[in-house]
mmCIF file of C-alpha atoms in Angstrom:
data_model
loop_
_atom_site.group_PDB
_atom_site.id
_atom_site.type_symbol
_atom_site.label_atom_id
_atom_site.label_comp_id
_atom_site.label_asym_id
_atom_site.label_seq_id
_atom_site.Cartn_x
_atom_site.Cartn_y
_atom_site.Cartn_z
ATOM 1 C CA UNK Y 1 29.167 -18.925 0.744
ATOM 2 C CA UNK Y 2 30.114 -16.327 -2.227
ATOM 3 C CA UNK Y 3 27.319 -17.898 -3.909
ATOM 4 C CA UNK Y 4 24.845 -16.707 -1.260
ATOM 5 C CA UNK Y 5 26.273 -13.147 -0.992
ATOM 6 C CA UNK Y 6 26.058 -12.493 -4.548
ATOM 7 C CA UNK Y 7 22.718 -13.513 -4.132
ATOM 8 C CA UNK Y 8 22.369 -10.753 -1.326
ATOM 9 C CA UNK Y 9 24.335 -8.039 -3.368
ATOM 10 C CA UNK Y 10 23.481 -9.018 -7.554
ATOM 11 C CA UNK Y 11 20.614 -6.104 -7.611
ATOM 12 C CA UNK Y 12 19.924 -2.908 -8.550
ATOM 13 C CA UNK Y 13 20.955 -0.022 -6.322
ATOM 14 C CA UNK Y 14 17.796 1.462 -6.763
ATOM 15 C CA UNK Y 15 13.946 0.143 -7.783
ATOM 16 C CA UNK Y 16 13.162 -0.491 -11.549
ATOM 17 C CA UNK Y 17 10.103 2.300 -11.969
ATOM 18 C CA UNK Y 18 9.624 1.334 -15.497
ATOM 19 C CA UNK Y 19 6.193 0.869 -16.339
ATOM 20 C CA UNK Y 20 4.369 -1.199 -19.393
ATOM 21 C CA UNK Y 21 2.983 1.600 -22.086
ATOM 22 C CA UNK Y 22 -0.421 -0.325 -21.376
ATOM 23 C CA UNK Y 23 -0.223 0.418 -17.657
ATOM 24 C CA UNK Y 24 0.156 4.334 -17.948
ATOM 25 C CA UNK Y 25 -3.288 4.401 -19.245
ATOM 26 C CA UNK Y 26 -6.924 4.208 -17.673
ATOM 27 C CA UNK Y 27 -10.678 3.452 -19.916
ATOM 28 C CA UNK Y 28 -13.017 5.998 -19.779
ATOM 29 C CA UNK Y 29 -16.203 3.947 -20.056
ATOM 30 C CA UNK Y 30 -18.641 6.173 -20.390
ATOM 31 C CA UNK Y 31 -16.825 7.366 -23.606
ATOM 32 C CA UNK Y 32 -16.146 4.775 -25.758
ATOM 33 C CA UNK Y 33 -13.103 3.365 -23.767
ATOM 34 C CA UNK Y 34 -11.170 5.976 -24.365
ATOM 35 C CA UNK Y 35 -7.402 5.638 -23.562
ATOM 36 C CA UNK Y 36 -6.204 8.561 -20.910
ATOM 37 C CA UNK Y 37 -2.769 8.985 -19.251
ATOM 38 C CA UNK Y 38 -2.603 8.843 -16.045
ATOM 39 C CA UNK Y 39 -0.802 11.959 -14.206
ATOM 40 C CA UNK Y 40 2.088 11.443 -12.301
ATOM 41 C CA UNK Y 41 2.750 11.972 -8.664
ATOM 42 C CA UNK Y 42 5.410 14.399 -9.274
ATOM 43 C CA UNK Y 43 2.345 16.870 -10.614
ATOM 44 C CA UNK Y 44 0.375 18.959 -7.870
ATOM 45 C CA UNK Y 45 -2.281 17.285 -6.329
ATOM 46 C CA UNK Y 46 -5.593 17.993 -7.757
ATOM 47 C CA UNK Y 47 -8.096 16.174 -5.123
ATOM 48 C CA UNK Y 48 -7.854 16.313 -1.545
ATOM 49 C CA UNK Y 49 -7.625 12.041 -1.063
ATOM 50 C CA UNK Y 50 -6.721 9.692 -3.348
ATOM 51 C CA UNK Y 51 -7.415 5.632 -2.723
ATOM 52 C CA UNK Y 52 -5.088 2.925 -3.703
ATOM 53 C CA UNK Y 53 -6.902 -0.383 -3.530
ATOM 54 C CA UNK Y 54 -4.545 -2.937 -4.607
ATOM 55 C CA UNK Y 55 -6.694 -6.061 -6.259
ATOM 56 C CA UNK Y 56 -5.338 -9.423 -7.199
ATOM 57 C CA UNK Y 57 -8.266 -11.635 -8.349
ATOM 58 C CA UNK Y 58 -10.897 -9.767 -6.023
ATOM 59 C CA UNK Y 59 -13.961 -9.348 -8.354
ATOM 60 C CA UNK Y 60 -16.359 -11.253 -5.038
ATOM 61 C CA UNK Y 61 -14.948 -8.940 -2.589
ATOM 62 C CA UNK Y 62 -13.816 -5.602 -4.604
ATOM 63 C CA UNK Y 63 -17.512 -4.808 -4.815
ATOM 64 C CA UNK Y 64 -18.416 -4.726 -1.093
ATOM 65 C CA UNK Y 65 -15.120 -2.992 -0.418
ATOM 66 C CA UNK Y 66 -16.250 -0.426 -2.770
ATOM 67 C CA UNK Y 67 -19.729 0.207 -2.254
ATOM 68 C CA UNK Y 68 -18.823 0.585 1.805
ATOM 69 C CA UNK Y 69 -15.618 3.472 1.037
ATOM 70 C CA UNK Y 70 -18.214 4.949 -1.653
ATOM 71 C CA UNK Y 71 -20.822 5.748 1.202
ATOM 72 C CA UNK Y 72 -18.290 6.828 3.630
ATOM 73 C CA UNK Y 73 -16.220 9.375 0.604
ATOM 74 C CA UNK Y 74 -19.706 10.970 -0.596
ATOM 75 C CA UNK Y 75 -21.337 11.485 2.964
ATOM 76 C CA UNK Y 76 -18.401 13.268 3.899
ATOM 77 C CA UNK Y 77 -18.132 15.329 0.603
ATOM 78 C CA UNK Y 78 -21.952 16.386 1.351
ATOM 79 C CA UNK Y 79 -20.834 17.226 4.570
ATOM 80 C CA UNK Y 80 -17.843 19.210 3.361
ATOM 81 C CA UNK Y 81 -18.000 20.367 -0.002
ATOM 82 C CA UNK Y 82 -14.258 21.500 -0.482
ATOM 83 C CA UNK Y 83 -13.638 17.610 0.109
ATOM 84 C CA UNK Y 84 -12.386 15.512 -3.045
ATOM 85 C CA UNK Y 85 -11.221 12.018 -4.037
ATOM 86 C CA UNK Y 86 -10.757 9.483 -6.010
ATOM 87 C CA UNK Y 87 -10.239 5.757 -6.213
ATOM 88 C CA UNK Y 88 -7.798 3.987 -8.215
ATOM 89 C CA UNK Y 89 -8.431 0.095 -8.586
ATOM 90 C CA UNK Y 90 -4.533 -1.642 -9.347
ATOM 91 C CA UNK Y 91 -5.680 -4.924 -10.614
ATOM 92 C CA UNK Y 92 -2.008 -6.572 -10.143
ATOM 93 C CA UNK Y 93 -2.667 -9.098 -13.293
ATOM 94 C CA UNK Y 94 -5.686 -10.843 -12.036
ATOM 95 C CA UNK Y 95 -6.688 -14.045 -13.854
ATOM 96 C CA UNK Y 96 -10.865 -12.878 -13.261
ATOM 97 C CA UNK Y 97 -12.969 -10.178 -14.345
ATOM 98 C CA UNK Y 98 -11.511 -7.750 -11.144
ATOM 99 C CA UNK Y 99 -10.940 -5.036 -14.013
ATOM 100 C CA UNK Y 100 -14.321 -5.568 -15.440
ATOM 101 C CA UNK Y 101 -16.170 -5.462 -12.161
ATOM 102 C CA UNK Y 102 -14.127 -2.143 -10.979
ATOM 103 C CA UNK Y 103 -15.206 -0.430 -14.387
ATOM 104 C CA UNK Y 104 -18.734 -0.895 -13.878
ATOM 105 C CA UNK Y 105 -18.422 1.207 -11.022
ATOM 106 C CA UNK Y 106 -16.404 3.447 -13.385
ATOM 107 C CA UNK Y 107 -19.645 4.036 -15.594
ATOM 108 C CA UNK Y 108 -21.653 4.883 -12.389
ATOM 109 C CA UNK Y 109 -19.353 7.108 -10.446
ATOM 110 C CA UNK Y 110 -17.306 8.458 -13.405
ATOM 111 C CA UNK Y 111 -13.638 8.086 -13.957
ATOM 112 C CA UNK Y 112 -12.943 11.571 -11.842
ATOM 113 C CA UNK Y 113 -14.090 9.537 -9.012
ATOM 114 C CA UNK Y 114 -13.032 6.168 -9.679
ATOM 115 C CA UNK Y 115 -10.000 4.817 -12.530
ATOM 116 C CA UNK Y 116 -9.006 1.445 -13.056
ATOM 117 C CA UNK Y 117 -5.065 0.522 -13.529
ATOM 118 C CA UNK Y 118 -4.503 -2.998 -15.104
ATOM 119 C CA UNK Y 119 -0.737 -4.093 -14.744
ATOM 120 C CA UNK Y 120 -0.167 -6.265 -17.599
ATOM 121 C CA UNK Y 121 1.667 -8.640 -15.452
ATOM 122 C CA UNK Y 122 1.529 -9.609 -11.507
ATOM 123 C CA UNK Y 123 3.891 -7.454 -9.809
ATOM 124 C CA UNK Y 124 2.745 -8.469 -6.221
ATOM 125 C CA UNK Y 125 1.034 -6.211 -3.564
ATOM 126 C CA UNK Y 126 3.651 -4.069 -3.095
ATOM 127 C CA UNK Y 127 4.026 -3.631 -6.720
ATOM 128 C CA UNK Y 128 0.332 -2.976 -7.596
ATOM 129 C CA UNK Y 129 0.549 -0.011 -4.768
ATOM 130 C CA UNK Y 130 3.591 1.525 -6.110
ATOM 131 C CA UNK Y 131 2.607 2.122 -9.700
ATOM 132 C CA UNK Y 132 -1.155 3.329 -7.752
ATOM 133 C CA UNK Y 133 0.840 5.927 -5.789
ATOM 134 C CA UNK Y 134 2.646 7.020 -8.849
ATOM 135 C CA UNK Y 135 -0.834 7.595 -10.610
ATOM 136 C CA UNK Y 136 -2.880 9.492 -7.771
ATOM 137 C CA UNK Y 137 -3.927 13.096 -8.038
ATOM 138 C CA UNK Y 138 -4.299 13.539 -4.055
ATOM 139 C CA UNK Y 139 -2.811 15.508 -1.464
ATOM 140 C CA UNK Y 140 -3.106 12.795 0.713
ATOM 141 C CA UNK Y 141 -2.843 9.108 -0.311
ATOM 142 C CA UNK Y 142 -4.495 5.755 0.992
ATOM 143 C CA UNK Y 143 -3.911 2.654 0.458
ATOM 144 C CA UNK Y 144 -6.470 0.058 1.579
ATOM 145 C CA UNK Y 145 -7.228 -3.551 1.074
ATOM 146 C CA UNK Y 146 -10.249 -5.175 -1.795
ATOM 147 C CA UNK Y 147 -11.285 -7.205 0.856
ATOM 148 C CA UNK Y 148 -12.674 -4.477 3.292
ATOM 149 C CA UNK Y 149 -11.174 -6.097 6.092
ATOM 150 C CA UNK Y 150 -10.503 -1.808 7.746
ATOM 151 C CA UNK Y 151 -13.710 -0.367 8.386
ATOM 152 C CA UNK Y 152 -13.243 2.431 5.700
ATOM 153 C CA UNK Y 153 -14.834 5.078 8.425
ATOM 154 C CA UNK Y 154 -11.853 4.573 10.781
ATOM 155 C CA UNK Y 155 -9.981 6.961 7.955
ATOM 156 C CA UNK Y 156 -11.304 9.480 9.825
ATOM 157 C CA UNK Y 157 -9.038 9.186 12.706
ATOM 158 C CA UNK Y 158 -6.334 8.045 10.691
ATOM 159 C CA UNK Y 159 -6.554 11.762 9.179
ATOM 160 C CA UNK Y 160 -6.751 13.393 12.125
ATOM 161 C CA UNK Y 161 -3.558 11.871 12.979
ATOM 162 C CA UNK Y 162 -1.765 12.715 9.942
ATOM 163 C CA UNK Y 163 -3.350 16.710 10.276
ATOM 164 C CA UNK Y 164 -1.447 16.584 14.010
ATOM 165 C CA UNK Y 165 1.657 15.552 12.247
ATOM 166 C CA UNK Y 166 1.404 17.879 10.123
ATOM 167 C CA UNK Y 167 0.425 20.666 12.008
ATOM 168 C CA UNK Y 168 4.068 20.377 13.843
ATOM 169 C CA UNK Y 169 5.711 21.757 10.395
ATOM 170 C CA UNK Y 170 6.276 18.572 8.595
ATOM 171 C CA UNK Y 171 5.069 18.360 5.090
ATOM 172 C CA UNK Y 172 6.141 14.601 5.211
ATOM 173 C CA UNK Y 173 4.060 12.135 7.307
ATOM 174 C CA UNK Y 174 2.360 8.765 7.662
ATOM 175 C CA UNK Y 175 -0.077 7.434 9.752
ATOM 176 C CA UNK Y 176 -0.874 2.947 10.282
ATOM 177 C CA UNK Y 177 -3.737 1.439 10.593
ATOM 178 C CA UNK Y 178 -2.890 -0.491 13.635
ATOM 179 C CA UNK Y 179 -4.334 -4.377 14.970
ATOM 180 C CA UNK Y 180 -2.350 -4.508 17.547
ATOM 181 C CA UNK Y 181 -5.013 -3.778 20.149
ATOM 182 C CA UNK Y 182 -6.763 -6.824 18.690
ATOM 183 C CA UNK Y 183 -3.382 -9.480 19.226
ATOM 184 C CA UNK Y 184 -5.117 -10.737 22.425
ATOM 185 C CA UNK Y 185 -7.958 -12.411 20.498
ATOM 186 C CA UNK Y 186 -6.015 -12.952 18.055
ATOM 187 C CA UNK Y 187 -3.772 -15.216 19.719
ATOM 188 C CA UNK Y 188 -6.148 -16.916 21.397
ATOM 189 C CA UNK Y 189 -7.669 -18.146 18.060
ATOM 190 C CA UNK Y 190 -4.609 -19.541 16.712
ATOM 191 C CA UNK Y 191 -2.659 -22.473 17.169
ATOM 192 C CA UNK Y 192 0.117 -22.700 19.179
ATOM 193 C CA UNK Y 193 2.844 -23.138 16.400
ATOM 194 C CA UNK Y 194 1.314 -19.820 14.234
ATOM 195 C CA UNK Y 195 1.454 -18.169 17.309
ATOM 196 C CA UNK Y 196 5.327 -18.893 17.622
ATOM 197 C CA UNK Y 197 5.439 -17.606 13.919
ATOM 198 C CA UNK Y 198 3.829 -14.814 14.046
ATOM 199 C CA UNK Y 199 5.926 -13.692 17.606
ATOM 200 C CA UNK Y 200 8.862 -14.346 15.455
ATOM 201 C CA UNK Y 201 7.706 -12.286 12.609
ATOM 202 C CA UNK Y 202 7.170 -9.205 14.781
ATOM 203 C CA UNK Y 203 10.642 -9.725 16.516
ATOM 204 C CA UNK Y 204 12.323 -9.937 13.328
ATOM 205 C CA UNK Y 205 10.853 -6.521 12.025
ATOM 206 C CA UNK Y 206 11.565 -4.933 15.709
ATOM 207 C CA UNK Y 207 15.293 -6.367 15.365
ATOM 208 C CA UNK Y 208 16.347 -5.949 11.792
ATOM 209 C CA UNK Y 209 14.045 -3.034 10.396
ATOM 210 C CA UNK Y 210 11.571 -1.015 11.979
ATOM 211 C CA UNK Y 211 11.015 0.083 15.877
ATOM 212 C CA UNK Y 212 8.277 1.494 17.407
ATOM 213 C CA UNK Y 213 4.973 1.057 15.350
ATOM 214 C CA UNK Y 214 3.378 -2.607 16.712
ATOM 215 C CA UNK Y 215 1.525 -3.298 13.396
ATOM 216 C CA UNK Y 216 3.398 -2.992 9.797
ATOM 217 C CA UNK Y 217 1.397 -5.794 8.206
ATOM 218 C CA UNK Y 218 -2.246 -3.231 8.528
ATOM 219 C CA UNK Y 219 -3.198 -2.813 4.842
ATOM 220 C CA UNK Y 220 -4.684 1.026 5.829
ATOM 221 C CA UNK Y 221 -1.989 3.419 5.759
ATOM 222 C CA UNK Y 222 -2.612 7.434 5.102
ATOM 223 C CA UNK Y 223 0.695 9.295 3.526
ATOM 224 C CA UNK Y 224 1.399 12.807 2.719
ATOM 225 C CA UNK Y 225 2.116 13.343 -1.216
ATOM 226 C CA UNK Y 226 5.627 14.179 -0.625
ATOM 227 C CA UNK Y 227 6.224 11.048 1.426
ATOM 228 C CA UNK Y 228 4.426 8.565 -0.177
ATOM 229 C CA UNK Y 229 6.340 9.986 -3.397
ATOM 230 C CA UNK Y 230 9.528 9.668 -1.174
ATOM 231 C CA UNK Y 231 9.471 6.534 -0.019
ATOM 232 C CA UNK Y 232 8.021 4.350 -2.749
ATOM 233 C CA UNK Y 233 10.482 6.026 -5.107
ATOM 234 C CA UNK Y 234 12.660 3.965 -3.308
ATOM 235 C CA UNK Y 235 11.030 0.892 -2.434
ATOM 236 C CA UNK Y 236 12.343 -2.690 -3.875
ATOM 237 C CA UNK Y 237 9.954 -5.409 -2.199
ATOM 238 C CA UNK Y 238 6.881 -6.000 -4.583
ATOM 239 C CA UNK Y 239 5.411 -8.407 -2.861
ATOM 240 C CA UNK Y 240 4.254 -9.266 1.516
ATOM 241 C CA UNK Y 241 7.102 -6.938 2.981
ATOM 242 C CA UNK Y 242 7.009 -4.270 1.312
ATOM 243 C CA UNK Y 243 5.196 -2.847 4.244
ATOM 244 C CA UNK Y 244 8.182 -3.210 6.183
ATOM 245 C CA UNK Y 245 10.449 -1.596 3.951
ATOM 246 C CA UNK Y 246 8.699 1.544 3.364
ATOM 247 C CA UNK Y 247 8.012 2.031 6.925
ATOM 248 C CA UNK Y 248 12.425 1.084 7.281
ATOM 249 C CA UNK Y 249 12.511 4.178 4.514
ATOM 250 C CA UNK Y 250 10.540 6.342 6.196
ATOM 251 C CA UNK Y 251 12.387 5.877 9.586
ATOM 252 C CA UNK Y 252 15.855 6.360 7.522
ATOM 253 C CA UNK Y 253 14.255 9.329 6.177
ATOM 254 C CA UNK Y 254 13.050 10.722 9.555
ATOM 255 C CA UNK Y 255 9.457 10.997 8.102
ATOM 256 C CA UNK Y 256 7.042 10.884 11.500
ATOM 257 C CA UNK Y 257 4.727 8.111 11.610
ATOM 258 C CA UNK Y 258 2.277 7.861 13.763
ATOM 259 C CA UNK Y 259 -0.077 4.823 14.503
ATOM 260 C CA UNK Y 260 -3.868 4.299 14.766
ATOM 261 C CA UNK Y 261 -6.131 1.601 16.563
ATOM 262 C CA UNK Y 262 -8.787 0.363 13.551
ATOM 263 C CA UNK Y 263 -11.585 -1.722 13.281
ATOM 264 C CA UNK Y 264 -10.570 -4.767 11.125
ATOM 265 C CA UNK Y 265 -12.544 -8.428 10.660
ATOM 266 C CA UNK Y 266 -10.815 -11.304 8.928
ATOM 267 C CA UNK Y 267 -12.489 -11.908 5.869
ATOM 268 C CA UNK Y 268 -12.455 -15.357 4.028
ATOM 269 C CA UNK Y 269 -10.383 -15.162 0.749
ATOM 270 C CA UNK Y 270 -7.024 -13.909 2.097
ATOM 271 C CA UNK Y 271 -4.176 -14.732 -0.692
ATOM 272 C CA UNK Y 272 -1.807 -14.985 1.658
ATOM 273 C CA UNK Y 273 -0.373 -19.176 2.915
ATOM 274 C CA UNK Y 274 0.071 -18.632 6.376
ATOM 275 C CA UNK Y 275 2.763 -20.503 7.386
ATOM 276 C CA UNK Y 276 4.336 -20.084 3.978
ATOM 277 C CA UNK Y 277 3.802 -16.514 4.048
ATOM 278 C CA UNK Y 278 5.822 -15.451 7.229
ATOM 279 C CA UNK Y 279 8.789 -17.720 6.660
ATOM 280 C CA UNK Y 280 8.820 -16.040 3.226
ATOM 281 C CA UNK Y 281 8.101 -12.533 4.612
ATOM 282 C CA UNK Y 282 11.349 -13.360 7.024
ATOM 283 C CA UNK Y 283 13.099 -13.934 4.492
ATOM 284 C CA UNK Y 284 12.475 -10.911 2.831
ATOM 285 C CA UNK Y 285 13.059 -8.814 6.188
ATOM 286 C CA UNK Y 286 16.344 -10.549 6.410
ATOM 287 C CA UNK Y 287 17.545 -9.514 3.097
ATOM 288 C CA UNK Y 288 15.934 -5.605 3.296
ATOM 289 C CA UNK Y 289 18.651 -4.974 6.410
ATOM 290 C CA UNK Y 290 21.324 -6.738 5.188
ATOM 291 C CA UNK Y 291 20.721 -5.566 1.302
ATOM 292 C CA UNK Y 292 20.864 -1.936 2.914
ATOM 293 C CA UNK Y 293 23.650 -2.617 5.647
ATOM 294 C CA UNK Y 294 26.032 -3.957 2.691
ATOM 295 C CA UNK Y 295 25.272 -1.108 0.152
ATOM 296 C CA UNK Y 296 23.499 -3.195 -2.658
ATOM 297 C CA UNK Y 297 20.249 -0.844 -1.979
ATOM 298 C CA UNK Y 298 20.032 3.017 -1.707
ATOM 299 C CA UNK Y 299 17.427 5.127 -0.488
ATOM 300 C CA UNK Y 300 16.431 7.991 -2.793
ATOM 301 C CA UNK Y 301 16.926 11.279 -0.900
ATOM 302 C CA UNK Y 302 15.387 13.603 -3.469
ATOM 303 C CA UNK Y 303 11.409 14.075 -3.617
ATOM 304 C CA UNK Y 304 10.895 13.458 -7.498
ATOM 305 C CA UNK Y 305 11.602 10.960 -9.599
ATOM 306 C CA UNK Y 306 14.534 11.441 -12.301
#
């Protein structure tokens, strides 16, 4: 028994931000590989969207990913010419060429457009979108899965959601990427015992963490600089959950959130076990409330980081 709460309270307060001198770097290509810092997201933004695309061994699927959000970023900077973004590829310590492949596109686009952060070690998804965040120029920031399973167009009515949330005087705001619409089908394609888990998953996160957004798991979620600097600032879980927790943050915080129906496909490839997966994802739920409830985590209530 006092085994298993030290377990729950042994842990730092707040997240360890500390970054590998390799990691606060990105290549420039197209001149010689040369070594540039990456800015910080306590700077002002400097593009109008920035994309986090969190890769872990994705060097088949990066590339469609890619070439689908490239069409959809450039057609709508023709369109509007005041519009501005960037990519930045996290490859979270991928044992493939995911680096190499997302520098090619480096050469081609340029590294204003696209920039390529290699952690030197696997921090997990949650991780890999962190130390993105922290390295984005935008005013706006994305996150979005390698494997292209969001239709990369549906950002622009995840936008329009976070403009309306906006509009009401908040200069904080998020918007999901939401599958719920698609559970039906969903359900029907899945066995009766994943079923069970997965009903048990979303009762969990209702119960212990976060209420009122159907979908935390979407990997397309649009933030506001000043949240996305707010809440990851104080996120712990690297890896599965961390979805959970920042949205938990955010809801401490009183941050508005808003959620949008997406397009989304399952595409072969997925890292995660299934079964394995959401028992360890509960797991990690369990321990965000009562790590929180008991004191052992805090929740940063100052917009930069010290």
């Amino acid at each position: 028994m006092i085994k298993s709460f030290l377990f729950i309270y042994i842990t730092s307060p707040m997240p360890d931000l500390r970054r590998f001198d390799s990691e606060k770097y990105f290549l420039n290509p197209n001149n010689g590989n040369e070594k540039v810092p990456f800015p910080s997201i306590d700077d002002p933004p400097s593009v109008e969207l920035s994309v986090v695309v969190p890769s872990y061994n994705e060097e088949e699927r990066l590339p469609i990913m890619l070439d689908e959000a490239l069409l959809y970023l450039e057609n709508r900077q023709k369109e509007d010419s005041s519009f501005t973004y960037e990519i930045i590829v996290v490859d979270d310590g991928s044992k493939d060429k995911t680096s190499e492949v997302a520098l090619e596109y480096c050469k081609k686009w340029s590294v204003g457009k696209i920039r390529v952060l290699t952690l030197a070690q696997n921090r997990g998804k949650g991780g890999a979108v962190r130390l993105g965040v922290f390295s984005s120029r935008g005013r706006q920031i994305l996150f979005a899965d390698a494997d292209g399973a969001t239709k990369f167009a549906d950002y622009t009515n995840v936008y329009k959601a976070l403009q309306d949330l906006l509009k009401k005087g908040n200069d904080m705001a998020i918007v999901c990427g939401s599958r719920a619409h698609l559970q039906a089908e969903a359900v029907a394609e899945r066995s009766f015992f994943r079923t069970i888990l997965m009903y048990g998953f979303h009762f969990l996160v209702w119960f212990l963490c976060v209420r009122g957004i159907q979908d935390t798991q979407c990997g397309f979620k649009l933030l506001s600089r000043k949240a996305a600097s707010r809440v990851f600032t104080s996120l712990h879980v690297n890896r599965w959950a961390f979805d959970v927790e920042l949205l938990y943050i955010a809801q401490c915080l009183n941050i508005p959130i808003a959620e949008v129906a997406v397009n989304w496909q399952e595409i072969d490839g997925s890292k995660m076990v299934p079964v394995f997966s959401w028992i360890q994802m509960g797991k990690d739920i369990l321990l965000i409330r009562l790590r929180y409830l008991i004191g052992a985590w805090k929740i940063n209530d100052k917009s930069k980081r010290e």
